[in-house]
Amino acid sequence: MTLDLSELALYAGALAVLFLTPGPVWAALVARAVSGGYASAWPLALGVAVGDALWPLAAIFGVSALIALYADFLIWLRYAGALMLALIGLQIIRHARMIPGKDRALTRPGWRAGFLAGLMVILGNPKAILFYMGLLPGFFDMGNLTLLDIVAICVLSFAVPLSGNLVLAGLVGRAQRFLSSPNAVFRTNLVSGGLLVLVALGIALT
């Protein structure tokens, strides 16, 4: 294993920031939790976590193949990822007063429906796509990852979002009131958007 604890801790922190940013997963989780409680929401959280574990594999093996062809690809990809993350942060700040809505298709009963809904939400989430495909190379040396490194990355990608989403589902009563307050949503979006911009600057400058 070539990764040390500081690298994994930095990556876990970035995953936590990604989770704290309101987006499609938040809206889907709140919609299911409001309609069916925690029992309806946890399968969606599990589906999201499985998708979060699959994205690093796609990024690692896809980027590794490109590295073999283009020596400078990692450098350009790091800057592109930082730019994308900054744009997401600025977009959140721009629409800071927008309150996440609900989608009735996400509230169908049953654990299988919840799991598949979570998997589809994360696989089609542009925020997740940009994070894993654009920013993962900024955290790790993709060309030198061992099997244990890949397992550690996938475990973190699974565990961090799952933990956060399960907590959010468990506190859905408070979350529902919070998300219905325009002022609270505005402040949270400003903070989360600013954090994404800061993370982007950190990646670009290191």
mmCIF file of C-alpha atoms in Angstrom:
data_model
loop_
_atom_site.group_PDB
_atom_site.id
_atom_site.type_symbol
_atom_site.label_atom_id
_atom_site.label_comp_id
_atom_site.label_asym_id
_atom_site.label_seq_id
_atom_site.Cartn_x
_atom_site.Cartn_y
_atom_site.Cartn_z
ATOM 1 C CA MET A 1 0.000 0.000 0.000
ATOM 2 C CA THR A 2 1.501 3.307 -1.104
ATOM 3 C CA LEU A 3 -1.060 5.718 0.377
ATOM 4 C CA ASP A 4 -0.513 7.176 3.827
ATOM 5 C CA LEU A 5 -3.108 8.260 6.387
ATOM 6 C CA SER A 6 -2.772 11.966 5.561
ATOM 7 C CA GLU A 7 -3.668 11.369 1.899
ATOM 8 C CA LEU A 8 -6.648 9.222 2.848
ATOM 9 C CA ALA A 9 -7.763 11.765 5.469
ATOM 10 C CA LEU A 10 -7.632 14.583 2.887
ATOM 11 C CA TYR A 11 -9.707 12.504 0.498
ATOM 12 C CA ALA A 12 -12.224 11.647 3.237
ATOM 13 C CA GLY A 13 -12.521 15.357 4.019
ATOM 14 C CA ALA A 14 -13.233 16.139 0.367
ATOM 15 C CA LEU A 15 -15.920 13.431 0.346
ATOM 16 C CA ALA A 16 -17.470 15.012 3.443
ATOM 17 C CA VAL A 17 -17.534 18.429 1.753
ATOM 18 C CA LEU A 18 -19.112 16.830 -1.304
ATOM 19 C CA PHE A 19 -21.805 15.268 0.899
ATOM 20 C CA LEU A 20 -22.499 18.566 2.700
ATOM 21 C CA THR A 21 -23.206 20.296 -0.619
ATOM 22 C CA PRO A 22 -26.963 20.237 -1.353
ATOM 23 C CA GLY A 23 -27.753 18.441 -4.576
ATOM 24 C CA PRO A 24 -29.835 15.661 -6.183
ATOM 25 C CA VAL A 25 -28.947 13.108 -3.494
ATOM 26 C CA TRP A 26 -30.138 15.407 -0.701
ATOM 27 C CA ALA A 27 -33.411 16.077 -2.527
ATOM 28 C CA ALA A 28 -33.979 12.369 -3.220
ATOM 29 C CA LEU A 29 -33.150 11.310 0.331
ATOM 30 C CA VAL A 30 -35.403 13.930 1.919
ATOM 31 C CA ALA A 31 -38.235 13.074 -0.479
ATOM 32 C CA ARG A 32 -38.105 9.370 0.426
ATOM 33 C CA ALA A 33 -37.626 9.981 4.140
ATOM 34 C CA VAL A 34 -40.573 12.376 4.242
ATOM 35 C CA SER A 35 -42.816 9.931 2.399
ATOM 36 C CA GLY A 36 -41.844 6.706 4.168
ATOM 37 C CA GLY A 37 -39.560 7.500 7.089
ATOM 38 C CA TYR A 38 -36.121 6.050 7.819
ATOM 39 C CA ALA A 39 -37.125 2.580 6.592
ATOM 40 C CA SER A 40 -37.798 4.050 3.163
ATOM 41 C CA ALA A 41 -34.706 6.264 3.095
ATOM 42 C CA TRP A 42 -31.890 3.893 4.099
ATOM 43 C CA PRO A 43 -32.086 1.710 0.936
ATOM 44 C CA LEU A 44 -31.640 4.867 -1.137
ATOM 45 C CA ALA A 45 -28.614 5.806 0.977
ATOM 46 C CA LEU A 46 -27.172 2.325 0.372
ATOM 47 C CA GLY A 47 -27.717 2.619 -3.380
ATOM 48 C CA VAL A 48 -25.972 5.983 -3.399
ATOM 49 C CA ALA A 49 -23.031 4.513 -1.467
ATOM 50 C CA VAL A 50 -22.658 1.628 -3.927
ATOM 51 C CA GLY A 51 -22.599 4.122 -6.799
ATOM 52 C CA ASP A 52 -20.028 6.203 -4.932
ATOM 53 C CA ALA A 53 -17.824 3.098 -4.677
ATOM 54 C CA LEU A 54 -18.152 2.368 -8.409
ATOM 55 C CA TRP A 55 -17.144 5.851 -9.593
ATOM 56 C CA PRO A 56 -13.531 5.629 -8.273
ATOM 57 C CA LEU A 57 -13.063 2.345 -10.149
ATOM 58 C CA ALA A 58 -14.198 3.973 -13.376
ATOM 59 C CA ALA A 59 -11.914 6.927 -12.730
ATOM 60 C CA ILE A 60 -8.863 4.874 -11.708
ATOM 61 C CA PHE A 61 -8.910 2.439 -14.610
ATOM 62 C CA GLY A 62 -10.070 4.960 -17.189
ATOM 63 C CA VAL A 63 -7.493 7.565 -16.187
ATOM 64 C CA SER A 64 -4.725 4.952 -15.937
ATOM 65 C CA ALA A 65 -5.313 3.985 -19.554
ATOM 66 C CA LEU A 66 -5.061 7.613 -20.633
ATOM 67 C CA ILE A 67 -1.877 8.134 -18.614
ATOM 68 C CA ALA A 68 -0.220 5.394 -20.620
ATOM 69 C CA LEU A 69 -0.894 7.417 -23.761
ATOM 70 C CA TYR A 70 -0.410 10.997 -22.550
ATOM 71 C CA ALA A 71 2.307 11.740 -19.997
ATOM 72 C CA ASP A 72 0.992 15.205 -19.118
ATOM 73 C CA PHE A 73 -2.645 14.141 -18.866
ATOM 74 C CA LEU A 74 -2.700 14.154 -15.050
ATOM 75 C CA ILE A 75 -1.539 17.758 -14.842
ATOM 76 C CA TRP A 76 -4.177 19.029 -17.228
ATOM 77 C CA LEU A 77 -6.866 16.852 -15.638
ATOM 78 C CA ARG A 78 -6.051 18.246 -12.181
ATOM 79 C CA TYR A 79 -6.497 21.821 -13.392
ATOM 80 C CA ALA A 80 -9.644 20.895 -15.312
ATOM 81 C CA GLY A 81 -11.081 19.213 -12.227
ATOM 82 C CA ALA A 82 -10.242 22.204 -10.044
ATOM 83 C CA LEU A 83 -11.935 24.509 -12.555
ATOM 84 C CA MET A 84 -15.034 22.302 -12.673
ATOM 85 C CA LEU A 85 -15.293 22.201 -8.888
ATOM 86 C CA ALA A 86 -14.914 25.990 -8.689
ATOM 87 C CA LEU A 87 -17.665 26.413 -11.280
ATOM 88 C CA ILE A 88 -19.964 24.112 -9.280
ATOM 89 C CA GLY A 89 -19.276 26.176 -6.160
ATOM 90 C CA LEU A 90 -19.981 29.441 -7.986
ATOM 91 C CA GLN A 91 -23.164 27.954 -9.450
ATOM 92 C CA ILE A 92 -24.362 26.994 -5.966
ATOM 93 C CA ILE A 93 -23.625 30.509 -4.714
ATOM 94 C CA ARG A 94 -25.445 32.001 -7.710
ATOM 95 C CA HIS A 95 -28.567 29.928 -6.974
ATOM 96 C CA ALA A 96 -28.178 30.068 -3.194
ATOM 97 C CA ARG A 97 -31.863 30.814 -2.609
ATOM 98 C CA MET A 98 -33.064 27.766 -4.548
ATOM 99 C CA ILE A 99 -34.746 25.180 -2.303
ATOM 100 C CA PRO A 100 -34.390 21.501 -3.322
ATOM 101 C CA GLY A 101 -37.656 20.002 -4.492
ATOM 102 C CA LYS A 102 -39.139 16.512 -4.482
ATOM 103 C CA ASP A 103 -39.552 13.942 -7.235
ATOM 104 C CA ARG A 104 -42.492 11.524 -6.873
ATOM 105 C CA ALA A 105 -40.614 8.869 -8.868
ATOM 106 C CA LEU A 106 -38.166 8.662 -5.974
ATOM 107 C CA THR A 107 -40.820 7.900 -3.363
ATOM 108 C CA ARG A 108 -42.032 4.494 -4.573
ATOM 109 C CA PRO A 109 -42.304 2.044 -1.642
ATOM 110 C CA GLY A 110 -40.000 -0.933 -1.182
ATOM 111 C CA TRP A 111 -36.319 -1.329 -0.427
ATOM 112 C CA ARG A 112 -35.486 -2.430 -3.979
ATOM 113 C CA ALA A 113 -37.095 0.693 -5.445
ATOM 114 C CA GLY A 114 -35.202 2.828 -2.927
ATOM 115 C CA PHE A 115 -31.875 1.129 -3.660
ATOM 116 C CA LEU A 116 -32.262 1.462 -7.441
ATOM 117 C CA ALA A 117 -33.359 5.083 -7.077
ATOM 118 C CA GLY A 118 -30.235 5.859 -5.043
ATOM 119 C CA LEU A 119 -28.005 4.090 -7.573
ATOM 120 C CA MET A 120 -29.548 5.995 -10.487
ATOM 121 C CA VAL A 121 -29.352 9.327 -8.671
ATOM 122 C CA ILE A 122 -25.624 9.013 -7.940
ATOM 123 C CA LEU A 123 -24.678 7.556 -11.342
ATOM 124 C CA GLY A 124 -26.426 10.451 -13.063
ATOM 125 C CA ASN A 125 -25.294 13.128 -10.605
ATOM 126 C CA PRO A 126 -23.030 15.613 -12.469
ATOM 127 C CA LYS A 127 -21.477 16.708 -9.178
ATOM 128 C CA ALA A 128 -20.316 13.140 -8.486
ATOM 129 C CA ILE A 129 -19.126 12.622 -12.064
ATOM 130 C CA LEU A 130 -17.003 15.771 -11.990
ATOM 131 C CA PHE A 131 -15.630 14.971 -8.544
ATOM 132 C CA TYR A 132 -14.522 11.413 -9.254
ATOM 133 C CA MET A 133 -13.475 11.761 -12.885
ATOM 134 C CA GLY A 134 -11.963 15.233 -12.610
ATOM 135 C CA LEU A 135 -10.615 15.501 -9.072
ATOM 136 C CA LEU A 136 -9.565 12.017 -7.983
ATOM 137 C CA PRO A 137 -6.225 12.339 -9.823
ATOM 138 C CA GLY A 138 -5.552 15.473 -7.786
ATOM 139 C CA PHE A 139 -5.531 13.430 -4.579
ATOM 140 C CA PHE A 140 -3.601 10.333 -5.647
ATOM 141 C CA ASP A 141 -0.889 9.220 -8.035
ATOM 142 C CA MET A 142 -3.166 7.216 -10.300
ATOM 143 C CA GLY A 143 -0.344 5.427 -12.076
ATOM 144 C CA ASN A 144 1.119 3.888 -8.910
ATOM 145 C CA LEU A 145 -1.966 2.733 -7.028
ATOM 146 C CA THR A 146 -1.822 -0.804 -5.657
ATOM 147 C CA LEU A 147 -4.776 -3.136 -5.122
ATOM 148 C CA LEU A 148 -4.891 -2.193 -1.415
ATOM 149 C CA ASP A 149 -4.842 1.504 -2.351
ATOM 150 C CA ILE A 150 -7.826 1.021 -4.656
ATOM 151 C CA VAL A 151 -9.699 -0.925 -1.976
ATOM 152 C CA ALA A 152 -9.025 1.836 0.578
ATOM 153 C CA ILE A 153 -10.259 4.531 -1.836
ATOM 154 C CA CYS A 154 -13.422 2.572 -2.642
ATOM 155 C CA VAL A 155 -14.125 1.851 1.038
ATOM 156 C CA LEU A 156 -13.851 5.553 1.891
ATOM 157 C CA SER A 157 -15.991 6.471 -1.129
ATOM 158 C CA PHE A 158 -18.621 4.035 0.166
ATOM 159 C CA ALA A 159 -18.445 4.714 3.907
ATOM 160 C CA VAL A 160 -18.292 8.531 4.074
ATOM 161 C CA PRO A 161 -21.384 9.270 1.938
ATOM 162 C CA LEU A 162 -23.282 6.352 3.512
ATOM 163 C CA SER A 163 -22.621 7.623 7.037
ATOM 164 C CA GLY A 164 -23.709 11.136 6.169
ATOM 165 C CA ASN A 165 -26.820 10.037 4.298
ATOM 166 C CA LEU A 166 -27.925 7.707 7.094
ATOM 167 C CA VAL A 167 -27.564 10.526 9.626
ATOM 168 C CA LEU A 168 -29.545 12.827 7.332
ATOM 169 C CA ALA A 169 -32.266 10.200 6.965
ATOM 170 C CA GLY A 170 -32.421 9.716 10.726
ATOM 171 C CA LEU A 171 -32.806 13.446 11.299
ATOM 172 C CA VAL A 172 -35.258 13.956 8.469
ATOM 173 C CA GLY A 173 -37.745 15.776 10.692
ATOM 174 C CA ARG A 174 -35.213 18.496 11.427
ATOM 175 C CA ALA A 175 -33.869 18.347 7.894
ATOM 176 C CA GLN A 176 -37.337 18.923 6.471
ATOM 177 C CA ARG A 177 -37.843 22.074 8.548
ATOM 178 C CA PHE A 178 -34.328 23.239 7.730
ATOM 179 C CA LEU A 179 -34.763 22.783 3.987
ATOM 180 C CA SER A 180 -38.085 24.634 4.080
ATOM 181 C CA SER A 181 -36.466 27.761 5.515
ATOM 182 C CA PRO A 182 -35.313 30.064 2.671
ATOM 183 C CA ASN A 183 -32.852 31.933 4.871
ATOM 184 C CA ALA A 184 -31.240 28.734 6.174
ATOM 185 C CA VAL A 185 -30.934 27.331 2.644
ATOM 186 C CA PHE A 186 -29.398 30.599 1.449
ATOM 187 C CA ARG A 187 -26.733 30.619 4.162
ATOM 188 C CA THR A 188 -25.916 26.925 3.736
ATOM 189 C CA ASN A 189 -25.539 27.245 -0.030
ATOM 190 C CA LEU A 190 -23.224 30.228 0.386
ATOM 191 C CA VAL A 191 -21.005 28.308 2.803
ATOM 192 C CA SER A 192 -20.965 25.056 0.800
ATOM 193 C CA GLY A 193 -20.336 26.884 -2.474
ATOM 194 C CA GLY A 194 -17.494 28.824 -0.886
ATOM 195 C CA LEU A 195 -15.971 25.619 0.491
ATOM 196 C CA LEU A 196 -15.997 24.025 -2.952
ATOM 197 C CA VAL A 197 -14.222 27.050 -4.417
ATOM 198 C CA LEU A 198 -11.583 26.869 -1.656
ATOM 199 C CA VAL A 199 -11.040 23.143 -2.269
ATOM 200 C CA ALA A 200 -10.649 23.875 -5.990
ATOM 201 C CA LEU A 201 -8.025 26.530 -5.264
ATOM 202 C CA GLY A 202 -6.189 24.159 -2.935
ATOM 203 C CA ILE A 203 -6.038 21.440 -5.590
ATOM 204 C CA ALA A 204 -4.924 23.850 -8.304
ATOM 205 C CA LEU A 205 -2.148 25.386 -6.180
ATOM 206 C CA THR A 206 -0.670 22.180 -4.721
#
